[in-house]
Coordinates of C-alpha atoms in Angstrom, one line a residue:
M1 CA 37.7 -10.2 41.2
K2 CA 39.0 -8.9 44.2
K3 CA 37.4 -10.2 47.3
F4 CA 36.0 -8.2 50.4
F5 CA 36.3 -10.0 53.7
L6 CA 33.8 -9.9 56.6
P7 CA 36.0 -8.4 59.2
F8 CA 36.3 -5.2 57.1
L9 CA 32.4 -5.4 56.8
L10 CA 32.1 -5.6 60.6
S11 CA 34.5 -2.8 61.4
A12 CA 33.0 -0.5 58.9
A13 CA 29.3 -1.2 59.9
F14 CA 29.4 1.5 62.5
I15 CA 30.7 4.2 60.5
G16 CA 27.9 7.1 60.4
R17 CA 26.3 6.3 63.8
T18 CA 26.9 9.9 64.5
S19 CA 23.6 10.5 62.7
A20 CA 21.5 9.1 65.8
Q21 CA 22.8 11.7 67.9
T22 CA 20.1 13.9 69.9
V23 CA 19.0 16.8 68.0
T24 CA 19.4 20.3 69.1
V25 CA 16.5 22.7 67.9
V26 CA 17.1 26.2 67.7
N27 CA 13.9 28.4 67.9
V28 CA 14.2 31.4 65.1
Q29 CA 11.7 34.4 65.1
D30 CA 11.5 38.0 64.3
S31 CA 14.4 39.3 62.3
I32 CA 17.8 38.3 61.1
S33 CA 19.8 41.6 60.4
T34 CA 23.4 40.1 60.4
N35 CA 25.2 37.5 58.3
T36 CA 24.1 34.1 59.9
H37 CA 25.2 30.7 59.5
W38 CA 22.7 27.6 60.1
T39 CA 24.8 24.2 60.4
N40 CA 23.6 20.7 59.9
D41 CA 24.4 19.5 63.5
Q42 CA 21.2 21.2 64.8
Q43 CA 17.7 21.9 63.7
Y44 CA 15.8 25.1 63.3
L45 CA 12.3 26.1 64.1
L46 CA 10.8 29.1 62.4
K47 CA 8.1 30.8 64.4
G48 CA 6.0 33.3 62.9
Y49 CA 7.4 35.6 60.1
V50 CA 11.2 35.4 60.3
Y51 CA 12.7 38.1 58.1
V52 CA 16.3 38.3 56.8
T53 CA 16.7 42.0 56.5
A54 CA 18.4 44.2 53.8
G55 CA 22.1 43.7 54.0
A56 CA 22.3 40.3 55.6
T57 CA 22.8 37.0 54.2
L58 CA 21.5 33.7 55.8
T59 CA 23.6 30.8 54.8
I60 CA 22.4 27.1 55.2
D61 CA 24.8 24.2 55.1
S62 CA 24.0 21.1 53.1
G63 CA 21.8 18.5 55.1
T64 CA 20.3 21.1 57.4
I65 CA 16.6 20.4 58.4
I66 CA 14.5 23.5 59.1
K67 CA 11.1 23.3 60.3
G68 CA 7.9 25.7 60.1
D69 CA 6.1 25.8 63.6
K70 CA 2.3 25.1 62.7
N71 CA 0.8 27.2 65.5
T72 CA 2.5 30.4 64.4
K73 CA 2.6 29.7 60.6
G74 CA 6.3 29.8 60.6
S75 CA 7.7 31.4 57.5
L76 CA 10.9 32.5 56.0
I77 CA 10.9 36.0 54.1
V78 CA 14.2 37.3 52.5
E79 CA 13.8 40.9 52.0
R80 CA 14.9 43.1 49.2
G81 CA 18.9 43.5 49.5
A82 CA 19.3 40.4 51.5
K83 CA 20.5 36.9 50.4
L84 CA 19.6 33.4 51.1
I85 CA 22.3 30.9 50.5
A86 CA 20.9 27.5 50.7
V87 CA 23.0 24.9 48.6
G88 CA 22.4 21.3 49.5
T89 CA 24.0 18.3 47.6
P90 CA 22.3 15.3 45.8
T91 CA 23.0 13.1 49.1
A92 CA 22.3 16.0 51.6
P93 CA 19.7 18.1 50.4
I94 CA 18.4 21.1 52.7
V95 CA 15.0 20.4 53.9
F96 CA 12.2 23.1 55.0
T97 CA 9.5 20.8 56.3
S98 CA 6.5 20.7 59.0
N99 CA 7.2 20.4 62.7
Q100 CA 4.3 17.9 63.2
A101 CA 5.1 14.0 63.9
P102 CA 5.5 11.4 61.0
G103 CA 1.7 10.7 59.8
N104 CA 0.3 13.8 61.0
R105 CA 1.8 16.3 58.5
S106 CA -0.7 17.9 55.9
Y107 CA -1.1 20.6 53.4
G108 CA -0.4 24.2 55.0
D109 CA 1.2 23.1 58.1
W110 CA 3.5 26.2 57.8
G111 CA 4.0 29.2 55.7
G112 CA 6.9 28.7 53.4
V113 CA 10.0 30.6 51.6
I114 CA 9.7 33.9 50.3
L115 CA 12.2 35.7 48.3
C116 CA 12.0 39.5 47.8
G117 CA 14.0 41.3 45.1
K118 CA 14.5 44.5 43.1
A119 CA 13.8 43.2 39.6
P120 CA 10.7 44.8 37.5
N121 CA 7.2 43.8 37.9
N122 CA 4.1 45.4 36.2
W123 CA 2.4 47.1 39.4
A124 CA 1.8 50.7 38.3
S125 CA 3.8 51.9 41.4
G126 CA 6.8 49.6 40.6
T127 CA 6.5 48.0 44.0
S128 CA 4.0 46.0 46.0
Q129 CA 3.8 44.1 49.4
V130 CA 3.8 40.5 49.8
E131 CA 0.6 38.5 49.7
G132 CA -0.3 36.7 52.9
G133 CA 0.5 39.3 55.8
P134 CA 4.2 39.8 55.6
R135 CA 5.4 43.4 55.9
S136 CA 8.0 43.1 53.0
L137 CA 7.7 45.0 49.7
Y138 CA 9.2 43.7 46.4
G139 CA 10.1 45.5 43.0
G140 CA 12.6 47.9 41.3
T141 CA 14.5 48.2 38.2
D142 CA 17.5 45.8 38.5
A143 CA 16.7 42.9 36.4
H144 CA 20.1 41.3 37.4
D145 CA 19.4 41.6 41.0
N146 CA 20.6 38.7 43.3
S147 CA 18.6 37.2 46.2
G148 CA 21.1 34.4 46.6
Q149 CA 21.1 30.6 45.7
L150 CA 18.8 27.6 46.5
S151 CA 20.3 24.2 45.1
Y152 CA 19.0 20.9 46.2
V153 CA 16.4 22.1 48.5
R154 CA 13.1 20.5 49.5
I155 CA 10.0 22.6 50.8
E156 CA 7.4 20.1 52.4
F157 CA 3.9 20.8 53.6
P158 CA 4.0 24.5 53.2
G159 CA 1.4 27.1 51.7
I160 CA -1.3 28.9 53.5
A161 CA -4.3 30.2 51.7
F162 CA -5.8 33.1 54.1
S163 CA -8.3 34.1 51.6
P164 CA -8.7 34.4 47.7
N165 CA -5.7 36.2 46.3
N166 CA -4.0 36.4 49.8
E167 CA -1.8 33.3 50.2
I168 CA 1.5 32.1 51.0
N169 CA 3.0 29.5 48.6
G170 CA 5.6 26.9 48.8
L171 CA 8.1 29.0 47.1
T172 CA 7.2 32.6 46.3
L173 CA 9.5 34.7 44.2
C174 CA 8.5 38.3 44.2
S175 CA 10.5 40.7 41.7
V176 CA 13.5 38.2 42.1
G177 CA 16.4 39.0 39.5
D178 CA 18.3 36.8 37.5
G179 CA 21.4 37.0 39.3
T180 CA 19.7 34.5 41.7
Q181 CA 20.5 30.8 41.0
L182 CA 17.4 28.3 41.5
D183 CA 18.1 24.8 40.7
H184 CA 17.0 21.2 42.1
I185 CA 14.1 22.3 44.2
Q186 CA 11.3 20.3 45.3
V187 CA 7.9 21.6 46.6
S188 CA 5.7 18.9 48.1
Y189 CA 2.1 19.1 49.3
S190 CA 1.8 22.8 49.4
G191 CA -1.6 24.1 50.7
D192 CA -1.7 26.7 47.9
D193 CA 0.7 27.1 44.8
S194 CA 4.0 25.2 44.8
Y195 CA 5.7 28.1 43.0
E196 CA 4.5 31.6 42.3
W197 CA 6.2 34.3 40.5
F198 CA 5.1 38.0 40.9
G199 CA 7.1 39.7 38.4
G200 CA 10.9 39.3 38.3
T201 CA 13.5 37.8 35.8
V202 CA 14.9 34.8 37.8
N203 CA 15.5 31.6 35.9
A204 CA 15.5 28.0 37.1
K205 CA 16.3 24.6 36.3
Y206 CA 15.2 21.2 37.8
L207 CA 11.9 22.2 39.5
V208 CA 9.5 19.4 41.0
A209 CA 5.9 20.0 42.2
L210 CA 4.5 17.1 44.3
G211 CA 0.9 16.8 45.2
T212 CA 0.1 20.6 45.2
W213 CA -3.3 21.7 46.3
D214 CA -3.7 24.6 44.1
D215 CA -1.3 25.5 41.0
D216 CA 1.8 23.8 40.4
F217 CA 3.4 27.0 38.6
D218 CA 1.6 30.3 38.8
T219 CA 3.1 33.3 36.9
D220 CA 1.8 37.0 37.5
N221 CA 2.8 40.5 37.3
G222 CA 5.1 40.7 34.4
Y223 CA 7.4 37.8 35.4
K224 CA 9.9 37.1 32.2
G225 CA 12.1 34.2 33.4
K226 CA 13.2 30.9 31.8
N227 CA 12.7 27.4 33.4
Q228 CA 13.9 24.1 32.0
F229 CA 13.6 20.4 33.3
V230 CA 10.3 20.9 35.2
A231 CA 8.2 18.0 36.8
S232 CA 4.8 17.8 38.4
L233 CA 2.6 15.1 39.6
R234 CA -0.7 15.6 41.3
A235 CA -2.6 13.7 43.9
N236 CA -6.3 13.8 43.7
A237 CA -7.0 16.8 45.6
A238 CA -7.7 20.3 44.1
D239 CA -8.6 23.8 45.3
Q240 CA -12.0 25.2 44.9
S241 CA -10.7 28.0 43.0
G242 CA -9.7 25.5 40.3
S243 CA -6.4 23.8 40.1
K244 CA -4.0 23.7 37.2
A245 CA -0.3 23.0 36.4
F246 CA 0.2 26.4 35.0
E247 CA -1.9 29.4 35.8
S248 CA -0.8 32.6 34.3
D249 CA -2.1 36.4 34.6
S250 CA -0.6 39.4 33.3
Y251 CA -2.9 42.5 34.2
Q252 CA -5.2 43.3 37.1
T253 CA -6.5 46.3 39.1
G254 CA -3.3 48.2 40.2
T255 CA -1.0 47.1 37.3
V256 CA -0.1 49.0 34.3
T257 CA -2.8 48.5 31.4
G258 CA -2.2 45.9 28.5
L259 CA -4.4 47.7 26.1
T260 CA -1.7 50.3 24.6
D261 CA 1.5 48.8 26.2
T262 CA 2.7 45.1 26.2
T263 CA 6.0 45.6 27.9
G264 CA 4.3 44.7 31.3
L265 CA 3.3 41.2 29.9
T266 CA 3.8 38.2 31.9
A267 CA 5.8 36.3 29.5
P268 CA 7.8 33.3 31.1
V269 CA 9.1 30.4 29.0
F270 CA 8.9 26.9 30.4
S271 CA 10.7 24.0 28.4
N272 CA 11.1 20.3 28.8
A273 CA 8.4 19.8 31.4
T274 CA 6.8 16.7 32.3
I275 CA 3.2 17.5 33.6
L276 CA 1.1 14.7 35.2
G277 CA -2.4 15.4 36.3
P278 CA -4.9 13.4 38.3
I279 CA -6.4 11.4 35.4
Q280 CA -4.6 8.2 35.1
N281 CA -7.3 6.5 32.9
P282 CA -9.0 8.9 30.4
A283 CA -11.9 6.4 29.9
N284 CA -12.6 6.2 33.7
F285 CA -12.1 9.5 35.7
A286 CA -15.4 9.7 37.7
S287 CA -13.6 10.0 41.0
V288 CA -11.4 12.7 40.1
D289 CA -11.6 15.9 42.0
P290 CA -14.0 18.2 39.9
N291 CA -12.1 21.3 40.9
F292 CA -9.2 20.2 38.5
V293 CA -9.3 22.6 35.5
S294 CA -6.8 22.2 32.8
A295 CA -3.1 21.8 32.6
L296 CA -2.6 25.2 31.4
H297 CA -4.7 28.4 32.0
I298 CA -3.6 31.3 30.4
R299 CA -5.5 34.4 31.0
R300 CA -5.7 38.3 31.7
G301 CA -3.4 39.1 28.8
S302 CA -0.7 36.6 29.8
A303 CA 1.9 35.5 27.2
L304 CA 3.1 32.3 28.9
S305 CA 5.0 29.9 26.6
L306 CA 5.5 26.1 27.1
V307 CA 7.6 24.1 24.4
N308 CA 9.2 20.7 24.1
S309 CA 7.0 19.3 26.9
I310 CA 4.6 16.6 27.9
V311 CA 1.3 17.4 29.3
V312 CA -0.8 14.3 30.4
G313 CA -4.2 13.7 32.5
Y314 CA -6.1 16.7 33.0
P315 CA -9.7 17.4 32.2
A316 CA -8.5 19.8 29.6
G317 CA -5.0 20.7 28.0
V318 CA -4.8 24.4 27.2
L319 CA -7.2 26.8 28.4
I320 CA -7.2 30.3 26.5
D321 CA -9.1 32.8 28.6
E322 CA -9.8 36.0 26.8
S323 CA -9.8 39.0 29.4
A324 CA -12.0 41.8 29.9
A325 CA -11.0 44.8 27.9
A326 CA -9.3 46.3 31.0
F327 CA -6.7 43.7 31.3
G328 CA -5.7 43.4 27.7
S329 CA -6.1 40.5 25.4
T330 CA -4.8 37.1 25.8
V331 CA -5.7 36.1 22.3
A332 CA -3.8 39.1 20.9
N333 CA -0.7 37.5 22.3
I334 CA -1.3 34.4 20.4
T335 CA -2.1 35.9 17.0
A336 CA 1.1 38.1 17.7
D337 CA 3.1 35.1 18.5
R338 CA 4.0 36.0 21.8
V339 CA 2.3 33.0 23.2
Q340 CA 3.9 29.8 22.0
F341 CA 2.8 26.3 22.5
R342 CA 5.0 24.1 20.4
H343 CA 6.5 20.6 20.0
N344 CA 4.6 19.5 23.1
I345 CA 2.6 16.2 23.6
V346 CA -1.0 16.5 25.1
A347 CA -2.2 13.1 26.0
G348 CA -4.8 11.4 28.3
I349 CA -7.2 14.2 28.0
P350 CA -11.0 12.5 28.6
T351 CA -13.1 12.1 25.5
A352 CA -16.3 10.7 27.2
S353 CA -17.9 14.3 27.8
T354 CA -19.1 17.3 25.6
P355 CA -17.2 18.4 23.7
S356 CA -15.3 15.2 22.9
R357 CA -11.9 17.0 22.5
K358 CA -10.5 19.3 25.2
E359 CA -7.1 19.6 24.3
F360 CA -7.2 23.2 23.2
M361 CA -10.2 25.3 24.9
Y362 CA -11.4 28.8 24.8
V363 CA -13.5 30.9 27.1
V364 CA -14.3 34.6 27.6
D365 CA -13.3 36.5 30.9
G366 CA -13.1 33.4 33.0
A367 CA -16.6 32.2 32.1
R368 CA -16.9 28.3 32.8
S369 CA -13.4 28.3 34.1
L370 CA -14.1 25.3 36.3
T371 CA -15.8 23.4 33.4
P372 CA -14.8 24.6 30.1
T373 CA -17.2 23.5 27.4
N374 CA -16.5 25.1 24.2
L375 CA -14.4 23.7 21.5
N376 CA -13.6 26.9 19.4
A377 CA -14.3 30.7 20.1
D378 CA -17.4 31.9 21.6
T379 CA -19.9 33.1 19.0
V380 CA -20.4 36.4 20.9
T381 CA -16.9 37.3 20.2
N382 CA -17.0 36.0 16.6
N383 CA -13.5 34.7 16.2
P384 CA -10.6 36.5 17.6
F385 CA -8.0 33.8 16.7
N386 CA -7.4 35.0 13.0
P387 CA -5.7 33.7 11.2
F388 CA -6.7 30.7 13.2
A389 CA -10.0 29.4 12.8
G390 CA -10.0 28.8 16.7
P391 CA -7.9 27.1 19.5
F392 CA -7.7 23.8 17.8
S393 CA -6.4 25.3 14.5
W394 CA -3.7 27.2 16.5
G395 CA -2.7 24.1 18.8
L396 CA -2.5 21.7 15.9
N397 CA -1.0 24.2 13.3
P398 CA 1.5 21.6 11.5
A399 CA 4.2 24.2 11.9
F400 CA 4.1 24.1 15.8
G401 CA 4.8 20.4 16.0
N402 CA 2.2 19.4 18.7
K403 CA 0.6 16.1 18.8
I404 CA -2.4 14.7 20.8
Y405 CA -2.2 11.1 22.1
T406 CA -5.0 9.2 23.7
S407 CA -3.3 7.9 26.7
Q408 CA 0.0 8.0 28.5
S409 CA 0.5 4.1 29.1
G410 CA -0.1 3.1 25.5
D411 CA 1.2 6.1 23.6
V412 CA 3.6 8.4 25.7
R413 CA 5.0 5.4 27.7
L414 CA 6.6 6.6 30.6
Q415 CA 7.8 4.1 33.2
D416 CA 5.7 4.5 36.3
P417 CA 4.8 8.2 36.2
F418 CA 1.6 8.0 38.4
N419 CA 3.4 6.4 41.4
M420 CA 2.8 9.2 44.2
T421 CA 5.6 7.4 46.5
N422 CA 8.1 6.5 43.9
P423 CA 7.4 8.0 40.6
N424 CA 9.4 7.3 37.5
M425 CA 8.9 9.6 34.6
V426 CA 11.7 8.3 32.5
P427 CA 10.4 7.1 28.9
T428 CA 10.1 3.4 28.3
S429 CA 12.4 2.0 25.6
T430 CA 9.5 2.1 23.2
S431 CA 8.4 5.7 23.8
P432 CA 8.3 7.9 20.8
I433 CA 10.3 10.4 22.9
V434 CA 13.4 8.1 22.5
Y435 CA 12.3 5.5 19.9
N436 CA 11.4 5.5 16.3
A437 CA 9.7 2.7 14.8
A438 CA 10.7 3.4 11.2
H439 CA 14.3 4.4 11.5
T440 CA 17.0 3.7 14.0
F441 CA 17.4 6.6 16.6
N442 CA 20.3 6.7 18.8
P443 CA 19.4 8.8 21.9
N444 CA 23.3 9.5 22.8
N445 CA 23.8 11.4 19.5
P446 CA 22.3 14.7 18.4
L447 CA 19.3 15.0 16.5
N448 CA 19.7 15.0 12.6
P449 CA 16.8 15.3 10.3
D450 CA 18.9 14.7 7.2
T451 CA 17.2 11.9 5.0
T452 CA 19.4 11.8 2.0
G453 CA 21.4 8.9 1.3
N454 CA 18.8 6.5 2.4
Y455 CA 18.5 8.0 6.0
A456 CA 22.3 7.4 6.4
N457 CA 22.6 10.3 8.8
Y458 CA 19.2 10.6 10.0
N459 CA 18.8 10.5 13.8
M460 CA 15.1 11.5 14.9
P461 CA 12.9 10.0 17.6
G462 CA 9.4 9.3 17.1
F463 CA 8.4 12.9 18.7
A464 CA 11.5 15.3 18.5
P465 CA 12.0 18.6 20.2
N466 CA 12.9 21.9 18.5
F467 CA 15.1 24.7 19.9
N468 CA 14.8 26.9 16.8
D469 CA 11.9 28.9 17.7
N470 CA 12.6 32.4 19.1
K471 CA 11.2 31.4 22.7
S472 CA 13.6 28.4 23.1
S473 CA 16.5 29.4 21.1
D474 CA 17.9 31.5 23.9
A475 CA 21.3 30.4 25.4
F476 CA 19.9 29.6 28.8
F477 CA 18.2 26.4 27.3
T478 CA 20.3 23.4 27.2
K479 CA 19.5 21.8 23.6
V480 CA 18.7 18.3 24.3
N481 CA 17.3 15.7 22.0
Y482 CA 14.2 14.9 23.8
V483 CA 10.7 16.4 24.9
G484 CA 9.9 16.3 28.7
A485 CA 12.0 16.7 31.6
F486 CA 13.9 13.3 31.4
A487 CA 16.2 11.7 28.9
G488 CA 17.3 8.2 28.3
T489 CA 15.0 5.1 28.6
G490 CA 14.1 2.8 31.4
T491 CA 17.3 0.9 31.1
T492 CA 19.3 4.2 31.8
N493 CA 20.0 6.4 34.9
D494 CA 18.4 9.6 33.8
N495 CA 16.1 10.2 36.6
W496 CA 17.5 13.5 38.0
M497 CA 14.9 13.3 40.9
S498 CA 16.6 10.3 42.2
G499 CA 18.3 10.6 45.9
W500 CA 17.7 14.2 46.6
C501 CA 13.8 14.1 46.3
N502 CA 11.6 12.7 48.8
F503 CA 8.1 11.4 47.7
D504 CA 7.0 10.2 51.0
P505 CA 7.7 13.3 53.3
L506 CA 4.4 12.4 55.3
H507 CA 6.3 9.4 57.0
T508 CA 9.8 10.6 56.9
D509 CA 11.5 10.6 60.4
Y510 CA 13.1 14.1 60.8
S511 CA 13.8 13.8 64.5
K512 CA 17.4 13.5 64.0
V513 CA 20.0 15.6 62.3
N514 CA 20.3 15.2 58.6
T515 CA 24.1 15.6 58.2
P516 CA 26.2 14.3 55.7
T517 CA 28.1 12.2 58.3
A518 CA 25.2 9.5 57.8
V519 CA 27.3 8.2 54.9
A520 CA 31.0 7.5 55.7
T521 CA 33.7 10.1 54.8
L522 CA 36.6 7.7 54.2
P523 CA 38.6 8.3 51.0
T524 CA 36.9 6.2 48.6
N525 CA 36.1 5.4 45.1
V526 CA 32.6 5.7 45.8
Q527 CA 31.9 9.4 45.6
S528 CA 28.3 9.4 46.7
A529 CA 25.9 6.7 47.8
V530 CA 22.1 7.3 48.5
V531 CA 19.4 4.8 49.2
F532 CA 15.9 5.6 47.8
P533 CA 12.9 5.3 48.8
N534 CA 13.9 5.5 52.5
P535 CA 12.0 4.3 54.3
A536 CA 11.2 1.4 52.0
A537 CA 8.9 -1.7 52.3
N538 CA 9.6 -4.2 49.5
N539 CA 12.2 -2.7 47.2
A540 CA 14.9 -0.1 47.3
T541 CA 17.6 1.3 45.1
V542 CA 21.2 2.3 45.9
M543 CA 22.3 5.0 43.5
V544 CA 26.4 4.9 43.6
Q545 CA 28.7 7.2 42.0
L546 CA 32.0 5.6 41.3
K547 CA 35.1 7.9 40.6
D548 CA 36.9 5.2 38.8
A549 CA 36.0 1.8 37.1
G550 CA 36.6 -1.1 39.6
T551 CA 35.2 -3.9 41.8
L552 CA 31.8 -3.1 43.5
R553 CA 30.2 -4.9 46.5
V554 CA 27.0 -3.8 48.2
V555 CA 25.8 -5.7 51.2
V556 CA 23.1 -5.2 54.0
A557 CA 23.9 -5.4 57.6
D558 CA 21.8 -5.1 60.6
I559 CA 22.8 -2.6 63.1
T560 CA 24.9 -4.9 65.2
G561 CA 27.1 -5.5 62.0
K562 CA 25.9 -8.9 61.2
L563 CA 25.6 -9.6 57.5
V564 CA 22.0 -9.9 56.3
K565 CA 22.4 -10.4 52.4
E566 CA 24.9 -9.6 49.7
V567 CA 23.2 -7.5 47.1
F568 CA 25.9 -7.3 44.5
A569 CA 29.4 -8.2 43.7
G570 CA 31.2 -7.6 40.6
D571 CA 32.9 -5.3 38.4
K572 CA 31.5 -1.8 37.3
V573 CA 32.6 1.2 35.0
S574 CA 32.9 4.7 36.4
G575 CA 29.9 6.9 36.7
T576 CA 26.4 6.5 38.2
Q577 CA 25.4 3.0 39.1
N578 CA 21.7 1.8 40.3
I579 CA 21.7 -1.3 42.3
D580 CA 18.4 -2.8 43.3
I581 CA 17.6 -4.3 46.8
N582 CA 14.9 -6.9 47.3
L583 CA 13.3 -6.1 50.8
S584 CA 10.7 -8.8 50.6
D585 CA 12.5 -11.2 52.9
M586 CA 13.6 -8.7 55.5
N587 CA 11.8 -7.5 58.6
T588 CA 11.0 -4.1 59.9
G589 CA 14.1 -2.5 61.1
L590 CA 17.1 -0.2 60.7
Y591 CA 19.8 -1.6 58.6
M592 CA 23.1 -0.4 57.2
V593 CA 23.9 -0.6 53.3
L594 CA 27.6 -1.0 52.8
I595 CA 29.1 0.1 49.4
Q596 CA 32.6 -1.2 48.9
S597 CA 34.9 -0.5 45.9
N598 CA 38.5 -0.7 45.4
G599 CA 39.2 -1.5 49.1
T600 CA 37.3 1.3 50.7
Q601 CA 33.6 1.8 51.9
K602 CA 30.8 4.2 52.2
N603 CA 27.4 3.3 54.3
A604 CA 24.0 4.6 54.2
K605 CA 21.2 3.9 56.7
L606 CA 18.1 2.0 55.4
S607 CA 14.9 1.9 57.3
V608 CA 12.4 -0.8 56.4
I609 CA 8.9 -0.4 57.3
K610 CA 6.4 -3.3 56.5

């Protein structure tokens, strides 16, 4: 094995010090009416409503930090005809966050990010004004409208609920068209919903909601987009209006009627979601906030569909809410197959209260929406689920492939899903998502249900996805061989949240610029290197992307360049490598992690806090 020598280590230990430069803060207010470029060598403070007006494009570099002013409820609103191009990278995401000091940040410190487009909605007038106070209108007839691109973007501590139905969310998408690209977005600790769609057709992949106050994903006003690879994790905090992972409405006062025309339906499709509620132990949930309602609340004539997904740890699973006649019929969308709930796992729903099973619930016109109690259809409506006997008969129809499990830990078996500061939602090696107790399953190969020849070609996990239904067969969806948001097992590197997501934004130091120069830019076999969590206390992981196979050495040095410890030395194949660092013997301080391969090196900072 090729050796690396300490003189090289010392000379390289100072690369990346430029990240400690004094930060320049640019105050931004009122309107951006010409093409504007924000760079990652300074920070930007949003004061009040900041509008990007029609014809203008705001471009934000990777690694840029934008803060929302708490006193003025700073918000960024991209109006119809304008664009936001915010493209981060896995090692240098763009961060929208609170302007409060570490430890003092909280829900609703600032407004949020709002995109307004020209795609259709179901308002009778075709247009409407954005909730929460901004002047901006949304709506039109262009389903392919383009409002820009958001990739590798974090939005932290946004979301202001001024009054019921008058809120700013973490990321608000108003009639945004499918010409817009959304991927790898994390909204954390929003004071209202993390994501809310008001009409539109925009599609997205890789969405994360962390610690939301109200709803994780709220779909309204005829939204018809597609979303895949979605993850949410709840803290024990809920809104008095009732908090859910998915809340979906089609019709209300001012929209088209759903009685005679279903073209205005809210009909999004979500596939490969991993939805984690506040209940870690379904046998002991007395301390869970009573304002949590259900994982899904489908109401007011909505036709939301969820497929190939995992739902864990809510007081109820799917709550079907039959609306008043003026809003059309939610249940009619079920019987007409416009709502699909298929090939999903529902787990960890408490059984200690009446009724004992609440995986599939039904109420009328919002009745008991906070504490659903009916197992099947209310007697006053007879039974609107025909040809199904009720919600359980529908949800557990064998043709739909859903399954109820008692718990996450004993049945679904994800790695460490409820860890609020470092969650790992990847399945364990014995999870039915990636393992078959009766027959060998290779998660690296496509699914094959062929049982002939004594299962010679058979390759199916204990619980398999299905992309043949009309909702999930669309070309947008990647036809993976697993349910939920994450592939592989705990022994593989399939956690796509690693590196760019931040699960402890409360304590993150954003006082300096967040430029990619924090990692050395020497020509190197190490294409990228990131340390997470950061800051860390007892353990951290270095995620390294190697261009080619070769030698790899990972060491930790203090800020003077003195070697603290060697973490790894050996040979590695090309691709992603995860190297664990034991910090239990290290003191509080700032360190450099040096990653060396094939004679060159990259560095990353590591903050250790005990």
